[in-house]
C-alpha positions as MATLAB code, in Angstrom:
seq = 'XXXXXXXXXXXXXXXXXXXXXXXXXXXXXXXXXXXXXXXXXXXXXXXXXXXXXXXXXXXXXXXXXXXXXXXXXXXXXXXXXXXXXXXXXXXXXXXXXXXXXXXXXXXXXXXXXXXXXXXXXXXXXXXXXXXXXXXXXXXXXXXXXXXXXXXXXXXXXXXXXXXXXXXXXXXXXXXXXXXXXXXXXXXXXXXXXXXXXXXXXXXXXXXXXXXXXXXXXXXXXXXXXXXXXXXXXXXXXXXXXXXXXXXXXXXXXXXXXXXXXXXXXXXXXXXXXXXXXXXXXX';
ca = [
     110.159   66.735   85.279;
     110.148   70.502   84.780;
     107.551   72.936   85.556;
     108.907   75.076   83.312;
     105.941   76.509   81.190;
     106.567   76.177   77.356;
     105.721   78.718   75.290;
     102.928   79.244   73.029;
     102.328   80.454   69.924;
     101.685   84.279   70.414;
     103.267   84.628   73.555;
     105.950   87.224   74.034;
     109.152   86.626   76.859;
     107.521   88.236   79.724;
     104.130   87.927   79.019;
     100.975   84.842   77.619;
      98.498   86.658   75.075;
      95.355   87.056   76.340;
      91.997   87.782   74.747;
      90.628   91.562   73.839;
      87.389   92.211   75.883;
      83.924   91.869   73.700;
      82.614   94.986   72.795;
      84.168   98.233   71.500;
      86.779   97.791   74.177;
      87.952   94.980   71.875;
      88.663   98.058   69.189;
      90.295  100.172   71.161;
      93.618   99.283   70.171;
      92.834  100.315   66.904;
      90.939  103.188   67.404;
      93.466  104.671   69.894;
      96.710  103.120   69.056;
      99.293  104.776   71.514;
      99.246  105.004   75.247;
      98.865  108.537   75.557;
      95.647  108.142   73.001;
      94.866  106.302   76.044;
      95.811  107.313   79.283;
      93.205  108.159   82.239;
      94.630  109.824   85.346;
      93.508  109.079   88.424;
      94.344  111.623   91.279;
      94.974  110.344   94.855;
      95.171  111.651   97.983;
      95.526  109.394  101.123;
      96.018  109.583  104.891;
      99.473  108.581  105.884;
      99.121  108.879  109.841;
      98.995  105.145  110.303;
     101.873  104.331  107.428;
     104.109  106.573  109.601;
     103.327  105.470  113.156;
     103.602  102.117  111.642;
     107.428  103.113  110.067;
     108.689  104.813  112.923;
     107.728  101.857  115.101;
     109.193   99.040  113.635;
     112.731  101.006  112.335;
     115.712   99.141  113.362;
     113.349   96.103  113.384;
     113.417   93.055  110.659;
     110.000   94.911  109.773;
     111.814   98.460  109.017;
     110.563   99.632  105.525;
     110.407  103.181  103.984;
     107.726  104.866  102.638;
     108.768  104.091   99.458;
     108.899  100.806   99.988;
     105.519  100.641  101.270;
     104.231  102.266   98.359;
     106.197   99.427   96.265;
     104.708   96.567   98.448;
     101.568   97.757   97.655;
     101.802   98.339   94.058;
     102.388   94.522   94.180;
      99.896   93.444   96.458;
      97.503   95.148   94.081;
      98.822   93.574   90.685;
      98.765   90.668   92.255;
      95.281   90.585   93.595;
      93.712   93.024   90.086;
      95.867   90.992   87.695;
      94.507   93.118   84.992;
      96.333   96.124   85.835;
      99.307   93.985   84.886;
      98.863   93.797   81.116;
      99.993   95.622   78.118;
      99.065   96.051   74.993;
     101.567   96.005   71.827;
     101.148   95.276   68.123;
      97.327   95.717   68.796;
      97.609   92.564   71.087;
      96.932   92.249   74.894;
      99.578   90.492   76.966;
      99.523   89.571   80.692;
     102.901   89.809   82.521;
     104.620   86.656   84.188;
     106.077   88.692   86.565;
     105.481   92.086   88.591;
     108.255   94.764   87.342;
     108.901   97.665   88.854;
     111.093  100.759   87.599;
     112.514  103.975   89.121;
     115.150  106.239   89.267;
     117.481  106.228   91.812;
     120.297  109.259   91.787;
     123.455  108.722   93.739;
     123.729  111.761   95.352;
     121.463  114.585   96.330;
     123.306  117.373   94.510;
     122.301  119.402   91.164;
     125.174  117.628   89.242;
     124.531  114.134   90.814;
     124.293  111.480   88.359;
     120.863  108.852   88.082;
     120.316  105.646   87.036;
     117.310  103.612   86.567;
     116.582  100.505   88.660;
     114.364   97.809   87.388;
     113.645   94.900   89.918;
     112.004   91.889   88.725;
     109.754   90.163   91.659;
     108.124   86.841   90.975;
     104.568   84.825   92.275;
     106.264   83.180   94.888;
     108.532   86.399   95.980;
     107.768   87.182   99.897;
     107.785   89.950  101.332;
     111.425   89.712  102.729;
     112.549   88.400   99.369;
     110.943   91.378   98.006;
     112.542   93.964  100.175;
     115.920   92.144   99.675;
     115.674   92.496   95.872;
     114.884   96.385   96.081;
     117.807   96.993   98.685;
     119.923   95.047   96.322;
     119.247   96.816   93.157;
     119.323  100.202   95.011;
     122.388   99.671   96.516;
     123.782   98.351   93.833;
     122.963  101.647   91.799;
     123.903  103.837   94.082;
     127.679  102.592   93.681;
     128.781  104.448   90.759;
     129.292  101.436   88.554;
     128.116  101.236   85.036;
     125.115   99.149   84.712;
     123.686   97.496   81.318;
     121.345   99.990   80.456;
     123.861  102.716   80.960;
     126.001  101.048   78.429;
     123.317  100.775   76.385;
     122.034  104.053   76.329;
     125.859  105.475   75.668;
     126.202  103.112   73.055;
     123.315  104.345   71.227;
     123.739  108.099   71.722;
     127.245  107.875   70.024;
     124.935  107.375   66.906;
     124.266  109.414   64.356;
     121.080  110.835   63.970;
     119.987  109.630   60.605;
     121.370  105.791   62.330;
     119.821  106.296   65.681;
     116.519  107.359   64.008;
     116.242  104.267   61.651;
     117.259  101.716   65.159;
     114.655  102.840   66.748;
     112.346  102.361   64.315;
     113.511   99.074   63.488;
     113.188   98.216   66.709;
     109.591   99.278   67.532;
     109.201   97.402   64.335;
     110.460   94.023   65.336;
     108.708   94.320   68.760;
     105.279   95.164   67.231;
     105.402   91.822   64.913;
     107.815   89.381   67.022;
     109.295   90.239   70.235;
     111.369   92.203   72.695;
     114.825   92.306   70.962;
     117.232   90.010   73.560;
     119.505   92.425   74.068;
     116.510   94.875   75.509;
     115.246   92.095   77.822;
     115.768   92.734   81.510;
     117.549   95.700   80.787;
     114.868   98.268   78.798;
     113.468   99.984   82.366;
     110.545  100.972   80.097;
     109.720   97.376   79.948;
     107.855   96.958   83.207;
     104.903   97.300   85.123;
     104.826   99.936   87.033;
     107.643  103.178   86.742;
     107.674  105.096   89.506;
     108.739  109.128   90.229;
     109.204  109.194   93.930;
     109.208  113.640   93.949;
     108.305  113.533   97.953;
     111.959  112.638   98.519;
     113.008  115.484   96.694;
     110.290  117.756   98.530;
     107.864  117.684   95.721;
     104.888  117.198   94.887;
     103.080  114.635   92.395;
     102.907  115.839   89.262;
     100.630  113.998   86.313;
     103.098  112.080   84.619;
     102.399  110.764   80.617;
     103.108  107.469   79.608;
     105.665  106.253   76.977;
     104.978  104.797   73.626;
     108.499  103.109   73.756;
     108.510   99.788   75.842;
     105.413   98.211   77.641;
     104.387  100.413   80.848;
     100.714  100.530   81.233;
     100.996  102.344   84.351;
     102.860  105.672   86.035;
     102.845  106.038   89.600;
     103.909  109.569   90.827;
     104.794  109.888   94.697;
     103.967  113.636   96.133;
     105.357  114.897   99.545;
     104.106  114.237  102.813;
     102.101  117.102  103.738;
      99.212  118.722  106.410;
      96.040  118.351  104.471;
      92.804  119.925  106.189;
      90.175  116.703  105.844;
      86.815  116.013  106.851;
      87.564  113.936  110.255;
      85.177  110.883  111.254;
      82.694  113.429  113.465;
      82.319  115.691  109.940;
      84.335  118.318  111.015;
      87.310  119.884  109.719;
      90.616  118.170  110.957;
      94.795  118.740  110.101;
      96.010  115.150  109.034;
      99.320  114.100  106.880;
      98.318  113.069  103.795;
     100.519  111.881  100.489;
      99.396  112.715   97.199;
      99.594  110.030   94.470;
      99.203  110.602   90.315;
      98.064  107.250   88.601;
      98.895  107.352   85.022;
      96.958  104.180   82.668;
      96.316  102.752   79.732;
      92.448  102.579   80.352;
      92.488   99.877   77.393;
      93.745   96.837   79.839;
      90.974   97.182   82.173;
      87.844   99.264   82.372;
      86.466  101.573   84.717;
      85.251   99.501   87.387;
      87.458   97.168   87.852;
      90.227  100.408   88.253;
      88.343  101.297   91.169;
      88.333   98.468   93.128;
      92.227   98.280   92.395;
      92.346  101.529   94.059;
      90.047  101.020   97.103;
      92.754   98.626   97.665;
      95.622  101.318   97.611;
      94.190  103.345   99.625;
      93.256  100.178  101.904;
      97.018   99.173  102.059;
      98.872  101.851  102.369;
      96.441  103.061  105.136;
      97.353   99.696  106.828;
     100.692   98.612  106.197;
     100.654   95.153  108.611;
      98.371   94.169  105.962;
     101.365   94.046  104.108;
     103.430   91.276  106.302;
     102.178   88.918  104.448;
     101.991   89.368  100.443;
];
């Protein structure tokens, strides 16, 4: 028999409706209908001595893993534990994601002229951790070739529009996916439709800027990666100490989870990438 899970009634591709909160949370989508009606920001800043002991030690290792890729295992160890923080809200309705997806750029050279392209990597429930970093080697690699991918076609095709044209597809689009669904030909390839995007500006010697979010597509939440940098902090005896820290900018749509339940999500950031082994095991 398959395990397959029908769907219901309501339901979009990627994602089961799910009930409003009670309240005037339950409103909210009403009373601030876009995501940038809606965003919070939540600044970060987070000692990084043990995420880079921990990176240098196990390079050349089946352990290796970036800092960016720590960041990312994170990110899902969170969603997956604060659920919540996976939703998104669209044609006033709240929607909980099947699946954790991430999205980022990735340029394919590190000159002014270089071309980018946007990876979107899909991971699943049962996705391990090695399956995991597989899947994000795979789709960076992949984009770093040169070849055209889908949503590079997609975005040529519709920039050869007119503007009058381009003007009404888009708004028959947002249309249709208000009332019905994620047009099929937007589905895996949109990298607005995910969970998380990420700006990783540290690897360009940056740092994290506040990021908005977009009213196109479903992102509830930004994640912008500063520089590693000396930070004066107050050490564990109370006095002043130097230590590497990383600055993070949280962009979200504060109407798929309230305050509290935010913070805990990011006790656990800090909590993970402070101690990546906890990440061996997702």
């Amino acid at each position: 028999m398959s395990t397959k899970t029908r769907k219901k009634r309501g339901d979009r591709y990627d994602a089961t409706r799910v009930k409003m909160p009670y309240g005037l949370n339950s409103l909210f989508p009403y009373m601030m209908k876009g995501r940038n009606e809606s965003i919070a920001y939540f600044p970060y800043t987070i000692e990084v001595e043990n995420l880079l002991e921990y990176v240098d030690k196990h390079k050349g290792t089946d352990k290796e893993v970036t800092v960016f890729q720590v960041v990312l295992l994170t990110l899902l160890k969170v969603l997956r534990e604060r659920p919540a923080l996976n939703r998104y809200i669209i044609g006033r309705r709240m929607y909980q994601r099947k699946n954790v997806v991430f999205s980022f750029i990735a340029r394919r050279k590190m000159e002014d002229d270089a071309e980018e392209t946007n990876v979107l990597v899909t991971l699943k429930p049962d996705d391990d951790r090695a399956t995991v970093l597989a899947k994000l080697k795979g789709e960076i690699r992949g984009a770093k070739t040169g070849e055209t991918k889908e949503d590079d076609k997609l975005i040529e095709l519709f920039t050869k529009l007119p503007r009058s044209l381009l003007r009404l597809a888009i708004r028959l689009l947002q249309w249709w996916d208000f009332y019905f669904d994620t047009p099929g030909f937007l589905r895996g390839v949109d990298p607005l439709r995910c969970s998380v995007y990420f700006a990783n500006l540290g690897s360009v010697g940056l740092g994290a800027p506040y990021h908005h979010l977009f009213e196109w597509g479903t992102c509830s939440l930004f994640v912008c990666i500063g520089k590693i940098q000396p930070t004066v902090v107050v050490g564990e005896d109370g006095q002043p100490a130097v230590r590497k820290t990383m600055d993070l900018r949280i962009a979200l749509d504060e109407r798929i989870a309230d305050g509290y339940y935010d913070a805990r999500a990011l006790e656990l950031l800090e909590k993970y990438i402070g101690d990546p082994s906890l990440l061996e095991e997702l």
